[in-house]
XYZ file of C-alpha atoms in Angstrom:
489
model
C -14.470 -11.193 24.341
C -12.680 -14.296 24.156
C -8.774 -14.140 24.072
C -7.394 -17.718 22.291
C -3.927 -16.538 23.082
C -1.778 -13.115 23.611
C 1.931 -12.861 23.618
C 3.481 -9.726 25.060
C 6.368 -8.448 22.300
C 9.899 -6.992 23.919
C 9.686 -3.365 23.092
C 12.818 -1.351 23.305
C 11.731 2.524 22.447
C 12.835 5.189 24.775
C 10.329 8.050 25.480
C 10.157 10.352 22.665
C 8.136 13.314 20.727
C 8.452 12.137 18.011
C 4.715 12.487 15.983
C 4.899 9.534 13.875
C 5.772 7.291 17.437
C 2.912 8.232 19.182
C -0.964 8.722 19.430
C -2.320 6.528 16.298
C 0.983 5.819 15.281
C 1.550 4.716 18.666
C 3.318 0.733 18.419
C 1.045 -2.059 19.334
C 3.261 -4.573 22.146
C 1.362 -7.012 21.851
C 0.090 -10.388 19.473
C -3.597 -11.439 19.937
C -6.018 -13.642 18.691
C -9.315 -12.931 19.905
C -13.234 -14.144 19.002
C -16.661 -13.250 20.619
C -15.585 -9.373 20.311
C -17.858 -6.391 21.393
C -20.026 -5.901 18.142
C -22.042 -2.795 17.520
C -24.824 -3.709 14.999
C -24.707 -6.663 13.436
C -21.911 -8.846 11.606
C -22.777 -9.427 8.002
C -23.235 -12.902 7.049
C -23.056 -12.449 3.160
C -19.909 -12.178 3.242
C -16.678 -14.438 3.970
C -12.896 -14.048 3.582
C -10.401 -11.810 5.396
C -9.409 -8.773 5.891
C -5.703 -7.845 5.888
C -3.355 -4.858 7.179
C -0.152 -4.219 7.206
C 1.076 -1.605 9.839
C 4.191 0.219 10.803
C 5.475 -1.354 14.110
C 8.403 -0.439 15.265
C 10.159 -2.524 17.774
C 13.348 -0.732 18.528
C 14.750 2.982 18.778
C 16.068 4.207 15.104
C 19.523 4.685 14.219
C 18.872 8.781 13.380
C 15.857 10.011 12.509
C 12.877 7.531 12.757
C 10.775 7.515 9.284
C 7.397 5.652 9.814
C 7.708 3.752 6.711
C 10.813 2.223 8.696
C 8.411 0.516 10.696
C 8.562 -3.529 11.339
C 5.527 -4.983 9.582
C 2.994 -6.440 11.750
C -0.417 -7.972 10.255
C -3.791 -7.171 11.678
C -5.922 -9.582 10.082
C -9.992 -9.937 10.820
C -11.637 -13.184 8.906
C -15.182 -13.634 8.873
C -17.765 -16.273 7.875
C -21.295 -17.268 8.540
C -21.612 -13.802 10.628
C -19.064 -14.291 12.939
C -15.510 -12.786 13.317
C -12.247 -13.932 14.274
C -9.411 -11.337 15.257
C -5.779 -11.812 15.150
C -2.343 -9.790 14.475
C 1.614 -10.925 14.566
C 4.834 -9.272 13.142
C 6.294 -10.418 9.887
C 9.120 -12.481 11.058
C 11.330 -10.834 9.039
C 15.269 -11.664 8.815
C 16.303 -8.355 9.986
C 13.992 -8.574 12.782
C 15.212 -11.489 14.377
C 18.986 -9.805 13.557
C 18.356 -6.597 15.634
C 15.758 -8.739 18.100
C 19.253 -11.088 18.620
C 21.488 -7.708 18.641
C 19.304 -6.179 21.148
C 19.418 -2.654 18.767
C 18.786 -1.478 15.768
C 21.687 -2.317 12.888
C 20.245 -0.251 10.447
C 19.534 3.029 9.174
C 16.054 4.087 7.511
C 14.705 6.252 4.616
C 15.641 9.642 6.334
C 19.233 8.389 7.311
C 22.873 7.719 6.281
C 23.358 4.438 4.775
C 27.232 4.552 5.728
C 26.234 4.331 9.310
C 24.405 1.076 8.983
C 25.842 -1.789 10.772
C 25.296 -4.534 7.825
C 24.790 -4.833 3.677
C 20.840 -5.196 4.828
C 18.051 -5.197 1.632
C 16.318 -2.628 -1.167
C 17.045 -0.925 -3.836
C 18.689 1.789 -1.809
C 21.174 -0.926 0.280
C 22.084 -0.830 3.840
C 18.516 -1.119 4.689
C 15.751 -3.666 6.810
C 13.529 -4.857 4.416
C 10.952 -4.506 6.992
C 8.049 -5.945 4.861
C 5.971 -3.408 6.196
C 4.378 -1.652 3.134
C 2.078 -3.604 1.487
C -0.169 -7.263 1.557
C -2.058 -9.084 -1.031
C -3.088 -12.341 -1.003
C -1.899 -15.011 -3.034
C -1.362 -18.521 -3.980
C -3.823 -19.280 -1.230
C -1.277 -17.090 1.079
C -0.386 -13.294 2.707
C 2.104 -12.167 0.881
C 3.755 -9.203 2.642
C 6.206 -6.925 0.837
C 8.606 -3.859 1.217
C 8.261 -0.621 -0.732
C 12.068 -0.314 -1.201
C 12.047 -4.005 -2.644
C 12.783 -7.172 -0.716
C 12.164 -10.402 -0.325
C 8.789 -10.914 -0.120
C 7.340 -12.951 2.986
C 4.411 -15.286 3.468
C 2.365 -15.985 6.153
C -0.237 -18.183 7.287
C -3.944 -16.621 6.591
C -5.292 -18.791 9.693
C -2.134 -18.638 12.254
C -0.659 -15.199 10.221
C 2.637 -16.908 11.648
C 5.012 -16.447 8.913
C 6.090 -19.466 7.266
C 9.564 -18.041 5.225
C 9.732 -16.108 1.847
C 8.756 -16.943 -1.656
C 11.028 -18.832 -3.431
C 10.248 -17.215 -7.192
C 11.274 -13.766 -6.168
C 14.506 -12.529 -8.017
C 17.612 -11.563 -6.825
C 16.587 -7.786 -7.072
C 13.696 -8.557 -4.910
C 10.503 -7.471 -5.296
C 8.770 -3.960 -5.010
C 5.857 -3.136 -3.000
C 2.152 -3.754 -4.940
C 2.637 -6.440 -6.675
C -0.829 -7.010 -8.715
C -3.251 -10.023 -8.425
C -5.355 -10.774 -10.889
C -8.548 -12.989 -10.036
C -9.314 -13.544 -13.289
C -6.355 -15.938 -14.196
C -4.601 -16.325 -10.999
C -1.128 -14.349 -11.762
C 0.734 -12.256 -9.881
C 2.255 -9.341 -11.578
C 5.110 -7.667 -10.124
C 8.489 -5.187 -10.736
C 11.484 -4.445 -8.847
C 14.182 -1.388 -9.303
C 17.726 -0.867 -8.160
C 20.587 1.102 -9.044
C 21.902 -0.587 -11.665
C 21.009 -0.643 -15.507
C 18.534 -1.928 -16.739
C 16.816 -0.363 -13.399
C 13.681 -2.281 -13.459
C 12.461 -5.644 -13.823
C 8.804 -7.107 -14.593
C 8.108 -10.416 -13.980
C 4.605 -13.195 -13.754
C 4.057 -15.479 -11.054
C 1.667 -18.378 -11.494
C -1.210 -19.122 -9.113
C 1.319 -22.358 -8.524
C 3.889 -19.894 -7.224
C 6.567 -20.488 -9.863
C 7.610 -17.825 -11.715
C 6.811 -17.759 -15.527
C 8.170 -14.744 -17.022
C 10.681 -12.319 -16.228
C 12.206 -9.319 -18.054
C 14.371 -6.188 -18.260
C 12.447 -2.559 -18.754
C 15.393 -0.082 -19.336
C 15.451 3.197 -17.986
C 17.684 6.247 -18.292
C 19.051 5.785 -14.835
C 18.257 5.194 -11.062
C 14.175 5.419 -10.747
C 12.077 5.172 -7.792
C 8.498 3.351 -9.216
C 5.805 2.415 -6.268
C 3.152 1.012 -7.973
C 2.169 -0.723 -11.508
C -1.215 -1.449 -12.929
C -2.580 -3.934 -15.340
C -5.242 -4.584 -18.136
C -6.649 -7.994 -19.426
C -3.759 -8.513 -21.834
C -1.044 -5.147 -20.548
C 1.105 -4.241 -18.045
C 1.791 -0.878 -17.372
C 4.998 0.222 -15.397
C 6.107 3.608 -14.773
C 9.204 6.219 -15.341
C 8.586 9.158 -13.229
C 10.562 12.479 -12.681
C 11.102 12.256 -8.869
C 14.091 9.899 -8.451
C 17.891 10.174 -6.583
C 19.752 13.031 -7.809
C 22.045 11.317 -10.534
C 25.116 13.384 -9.100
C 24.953 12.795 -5.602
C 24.284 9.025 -5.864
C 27.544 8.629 -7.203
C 28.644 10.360 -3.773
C 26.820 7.920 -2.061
C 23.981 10.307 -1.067
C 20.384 9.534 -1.647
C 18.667 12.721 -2.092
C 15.186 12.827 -3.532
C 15.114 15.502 -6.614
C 11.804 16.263 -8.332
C 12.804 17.084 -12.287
C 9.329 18.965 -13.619
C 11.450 19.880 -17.334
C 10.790 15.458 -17.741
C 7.723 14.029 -18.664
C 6.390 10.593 -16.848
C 6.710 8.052 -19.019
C 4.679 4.975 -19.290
C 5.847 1.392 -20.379
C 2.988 -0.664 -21.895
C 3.713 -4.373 -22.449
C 2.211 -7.244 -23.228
C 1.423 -9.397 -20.029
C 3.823 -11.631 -21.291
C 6.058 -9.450 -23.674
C 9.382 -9.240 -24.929
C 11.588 -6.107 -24.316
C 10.922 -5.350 -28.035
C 7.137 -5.024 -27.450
C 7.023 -2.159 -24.897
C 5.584 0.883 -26.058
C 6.617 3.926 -24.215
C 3.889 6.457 -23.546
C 4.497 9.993 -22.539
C 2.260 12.698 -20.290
C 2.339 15.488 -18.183
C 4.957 15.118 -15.349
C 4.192 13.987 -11.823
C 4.940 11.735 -9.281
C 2.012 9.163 -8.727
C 1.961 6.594 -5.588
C -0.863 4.577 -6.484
C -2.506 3.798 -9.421
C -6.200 2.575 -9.381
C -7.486 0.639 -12.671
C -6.900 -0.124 -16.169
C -8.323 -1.299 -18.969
C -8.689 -1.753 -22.586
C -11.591 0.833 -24.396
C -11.168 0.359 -28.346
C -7.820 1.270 -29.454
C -7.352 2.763 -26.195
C -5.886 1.860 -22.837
C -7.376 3.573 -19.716
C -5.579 4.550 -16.196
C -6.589 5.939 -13.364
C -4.471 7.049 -10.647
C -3.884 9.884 -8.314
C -1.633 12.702 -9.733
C 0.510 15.162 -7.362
C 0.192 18.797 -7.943
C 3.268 19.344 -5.970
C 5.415 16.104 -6.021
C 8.347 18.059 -4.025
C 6.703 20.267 -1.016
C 7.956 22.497 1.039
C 8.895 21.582 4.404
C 6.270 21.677 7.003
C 6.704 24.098 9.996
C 4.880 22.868 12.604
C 4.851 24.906 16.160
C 6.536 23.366 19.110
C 8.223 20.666 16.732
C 11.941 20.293 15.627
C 12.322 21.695 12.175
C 14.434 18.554 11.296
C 10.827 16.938 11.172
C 9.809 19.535 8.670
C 10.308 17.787 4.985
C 9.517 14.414 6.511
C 5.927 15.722 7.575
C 5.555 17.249 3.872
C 6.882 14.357 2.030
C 3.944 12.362 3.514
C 1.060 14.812 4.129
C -1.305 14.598 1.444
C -2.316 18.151 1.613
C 1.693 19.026 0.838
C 1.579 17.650 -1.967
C -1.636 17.311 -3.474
C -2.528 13.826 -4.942
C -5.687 14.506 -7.170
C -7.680 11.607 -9.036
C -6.606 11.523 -12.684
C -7.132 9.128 -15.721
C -4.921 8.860 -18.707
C -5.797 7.313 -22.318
C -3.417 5.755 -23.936
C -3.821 5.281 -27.791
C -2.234 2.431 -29.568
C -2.801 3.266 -32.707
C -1.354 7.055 -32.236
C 0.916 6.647 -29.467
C -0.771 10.063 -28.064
C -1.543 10.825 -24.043
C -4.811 12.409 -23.077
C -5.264 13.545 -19.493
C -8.153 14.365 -17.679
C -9.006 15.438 -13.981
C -11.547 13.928 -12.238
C -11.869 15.060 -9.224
C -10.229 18.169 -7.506
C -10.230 16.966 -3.996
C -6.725 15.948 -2.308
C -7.539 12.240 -2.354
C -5.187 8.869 -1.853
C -5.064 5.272 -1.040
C -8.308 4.294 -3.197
C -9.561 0.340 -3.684
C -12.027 -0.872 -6.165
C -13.755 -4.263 -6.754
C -10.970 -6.592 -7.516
C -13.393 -9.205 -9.816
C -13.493 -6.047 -12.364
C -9.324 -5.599 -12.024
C -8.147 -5.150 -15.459
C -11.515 -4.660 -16.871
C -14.164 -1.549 -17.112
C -14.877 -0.696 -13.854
C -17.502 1.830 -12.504
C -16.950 2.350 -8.756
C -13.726 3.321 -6.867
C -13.357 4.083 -3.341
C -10.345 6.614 -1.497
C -9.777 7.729 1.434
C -9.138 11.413 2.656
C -6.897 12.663 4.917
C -6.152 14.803 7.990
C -4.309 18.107 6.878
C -0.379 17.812 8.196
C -0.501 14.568 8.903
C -0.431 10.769 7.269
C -3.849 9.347 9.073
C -6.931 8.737 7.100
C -10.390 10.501 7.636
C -12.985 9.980 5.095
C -14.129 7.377 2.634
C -14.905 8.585 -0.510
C -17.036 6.563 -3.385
C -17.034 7.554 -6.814
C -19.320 6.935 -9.558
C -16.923 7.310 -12.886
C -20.070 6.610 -15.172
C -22.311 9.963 -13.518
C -19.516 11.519 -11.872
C -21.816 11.801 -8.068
C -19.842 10.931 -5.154
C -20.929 9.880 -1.930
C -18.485 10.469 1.708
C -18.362 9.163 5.063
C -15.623 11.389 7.430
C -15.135 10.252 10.688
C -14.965 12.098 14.262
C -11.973 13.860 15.319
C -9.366 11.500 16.771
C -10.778 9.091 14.771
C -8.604 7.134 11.638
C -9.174 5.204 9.288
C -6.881 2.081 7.367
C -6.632 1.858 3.856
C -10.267 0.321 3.361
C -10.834 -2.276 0.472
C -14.203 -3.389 -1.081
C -15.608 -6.676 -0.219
C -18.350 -8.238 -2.028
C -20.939 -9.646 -1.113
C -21.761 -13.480 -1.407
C -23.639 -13.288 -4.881
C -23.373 -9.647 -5.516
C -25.751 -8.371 -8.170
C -23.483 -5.406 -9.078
C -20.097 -4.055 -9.215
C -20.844 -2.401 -5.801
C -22.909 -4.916 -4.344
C -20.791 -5.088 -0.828
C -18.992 -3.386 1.762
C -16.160 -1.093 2.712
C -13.622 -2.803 5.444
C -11.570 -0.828 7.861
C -9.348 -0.752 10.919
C -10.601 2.420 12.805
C -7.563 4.032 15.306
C -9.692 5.924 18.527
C -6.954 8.075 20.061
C -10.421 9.601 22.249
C -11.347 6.279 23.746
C -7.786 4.689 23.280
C -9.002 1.791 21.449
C -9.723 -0.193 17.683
C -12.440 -1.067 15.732
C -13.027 -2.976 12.638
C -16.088 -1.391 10.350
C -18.049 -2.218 7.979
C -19.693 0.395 5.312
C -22.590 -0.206 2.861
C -20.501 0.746 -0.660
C -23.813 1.802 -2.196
C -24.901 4.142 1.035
C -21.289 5.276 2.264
C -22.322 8.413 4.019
C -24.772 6.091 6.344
C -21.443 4.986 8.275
C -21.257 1.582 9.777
C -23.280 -1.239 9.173
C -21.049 -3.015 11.907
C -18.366 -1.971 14.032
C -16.181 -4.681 16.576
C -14.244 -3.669 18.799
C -10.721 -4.878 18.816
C -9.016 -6.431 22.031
C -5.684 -3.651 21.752
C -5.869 -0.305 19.737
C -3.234 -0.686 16.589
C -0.842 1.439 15.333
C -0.901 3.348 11.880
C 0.348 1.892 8.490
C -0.216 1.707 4.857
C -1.672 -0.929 3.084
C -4.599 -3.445 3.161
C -6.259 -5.919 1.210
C -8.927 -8.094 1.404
C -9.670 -11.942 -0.042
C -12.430 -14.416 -0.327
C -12.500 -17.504 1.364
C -12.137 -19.321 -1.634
C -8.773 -17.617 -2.521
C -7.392 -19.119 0.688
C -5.760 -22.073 2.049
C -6.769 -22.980 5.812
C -8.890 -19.421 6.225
């Protein structure tokens, strides 16, 4: 292993239990960039792009209770071409970053705490917070664009250097939620925001020249808390969904999750570039849903898939030899509290009716799919599993939506998996004509790996596995982009 330069980050985090500070969500201290890695097998050389994760990387101890989605966002990034691999990883150079870096402590509070006690205004849709820009990456424009689930500003970064170069000038003064959407086809970026203040949600279009081209209100009954959108050929689809603030004790200030199962979740399909006056409103079966897979148009029909929760509201955890303060944190991200299930939805335009149907009873989350079929039929999609009582990935799963036969990799114990796009191959000859990518955590041998998975023999395991200089910590969100949808990469 070759190491082309390593920078040692100033950690200030005090010895602590806490579970989502240690083992895989243990922080990384340091910044790498690193070639001639350890390979076991052999690095593909049909393909060529990069591979992109965004993980939660604390720097400093928490005002309260530490949430990991409070994390700072660093980028692990792996690129590849002509069989050869190039490692590197830096935080997001985020403004409130450098603040608390310059203030020598934190100055603000996180999901699980009190606002009030917050030492500045800060970013989101909730206030008083870091936008952290630690949820999600897609590329873009030729650039990372890394974003904050809780909306911010939205921050690029170099794909060759990942130093980050400042934020993107189109995003509104509301900011910009995580998963915004990226479609190949035409070079747009789709995107929403949501606050606390009517209308409650934007939607806006980004050109591939990074100006913004259209921008409008989608009015809700109140204070909503959207993740994720989706997106046909010629539709955007945003969401209403019955888990939001409790109406009455925002006005006291207090954001308090409530889950309201007597409302239904309500769709908003629009024309990509629409008016207000053209959204049709779609209603089904409430739920909460984090991420939403594809869509596309079928006839008079527009189809969704996405991964419904059985139990958006859980019950706390209780976890042996653990605080019970952890206990509704734990819940609120363990997939086996509350039950994410793959799920499609039809939407007919002539009718204005919801079907629903189930497709597959398995707790299952944090899926990819071929991104040159985004907005169009698909066949394939991928998700991951995960450990029971805990937020760490163990299994790939494939799907085929046309037979309905799956196909599943699981790792070893103490072994976890990143969200793990597909990546074709150079000339693929079918939809899933390439490979799964993923950062593997090893708490048993203390390190990282990046794999590489046939996505038409999943349950062979690695094709390729490289072995990172530094083991990472934990996050949420990947992506991965060809080399022609890059700048200097």
């Amino acid at each position: 292993m070759t190491i082309l330069y390593k920078n040692n980050i100033e950690f200030k985090i005090s010895p602590n239990e806490h579970p989502y500070l240690n083992g895989a969500w243990s922080p990384c201290r340091e910044e790498v960039d690193a070639v001639d890695m350890e390979v076991i097998g052999e690095i593909p050389k049909d393909i060529s792009g990069i591979y992109v994760r965004n993980t939660e990387n604390p720097v400093r101890d928490a005002i309260g209770i530490y949430h990991p989605f409070d994390g700072d966002g660093m980028i692990h990034a792996m690129s590849f071409h002509n069989g050869q691999a190039k490692y590197s990883n830096r935080l997001v150079q985020t403004k409130g970053l450098k603040a608390e870096q310059e203030a020598g402590h934190a100055l603000w509070t996180g999901i699980a705490g009190n606002p009030a006690k917050s030492a500045r205004e800060g970013w989101g849709a909730r206030g008083r917070m870091k936008d952290s820009s630690s949820t999600d990456v897609v590329v873009h424009g030729g650039n990372i664009l890394s974003t904050f689930y809780m909306c911010g500003d939205g921050y690029i970064l170099d794909p060759e250097s990942l130093e980050t170069t400042g934020t993107a000038d189109w995003v509104p003064e509301g900011g910009i939620s995580a998963h915004p959407k990226v479609d190949l086809a035409t070079g747009d970026l789709l995107f929403f925001n949501y606050g606390k203040e009517a209308p409650y949600m934007h939607y806006g279009v980004v050109g591939a020249d990074q100006k913004l081209k259209h921008y409008i209100p989608i009015e809700l009954p109140g204070a909503r808390l959207p993740h994720d959108m989706a997106f046909t050929k010629n539709y955007s689809i945003l969401v209403d969904l019955p888990l939001f603030w409790n109406p009455d004790l925002l006005k006291k200030g207090i954001h308090a999750n409530q889950y309201y199962p007597e409302l239904p979740t309500r769709f908003a399909i629009v024309p990509r570039f629409g008016n207000p006056s053209e959204i049709r409103w779609f209603e089904a079966a409430p739920t909460y849903v984090l991420h939403w897979m594809n869509a596309w148009e079928e006839g008079n029909e527009i189809v969704l898939d996405g991964y419904f929760q059985d139990d958006p509201d859980p019950a706390p955890l209780d976890v042996p030899g653990l605080d019970k303060k952890f206990g509704k944190l734990l819940a609120n991200i363990d997939e086996h509290s509350f039950k994410p299930k793959l799920h499609r939805w039809r939407f007919n335009l002539d009718t204005g009716k919801t079907t629903e149907e189930r497709l597959d009873d398995r707790i299952l989350e944090f899926g990819s799919f071929n991104q040159n079929y985004a907005g169009i039929k698909s066949r394939y999609l991928y998700s991951t599993t995960t450990k029971p009582g805990w937020f760490l990935f163990n299994g790939l799963v494939k799907h085929d939506m046309e037979t309905g036969d799956s196909d599943a990799y699981m790792l070893e114990d103490g072994r976890y998996a990143s969200e793990s796009p597909f990546v074709p191959r150079i000339n693929a000859k079918s939809e899933d004509d390439g490979y799964l990518i993923s950062f593997i955590i090893d708490t048993v041998n203390d390190r990282s790996e990046c794999i590489l998975v046939d996505a038409q023999n999943v349950s062979a395991g690695p094709v390729c596995r490289i072995i990172l200089p530094h083991r990472i910590s934990s996050g949420t969100h990947a992506t991965w982009a060809n080399r022609d949808e890059l700048v200097t990469v």
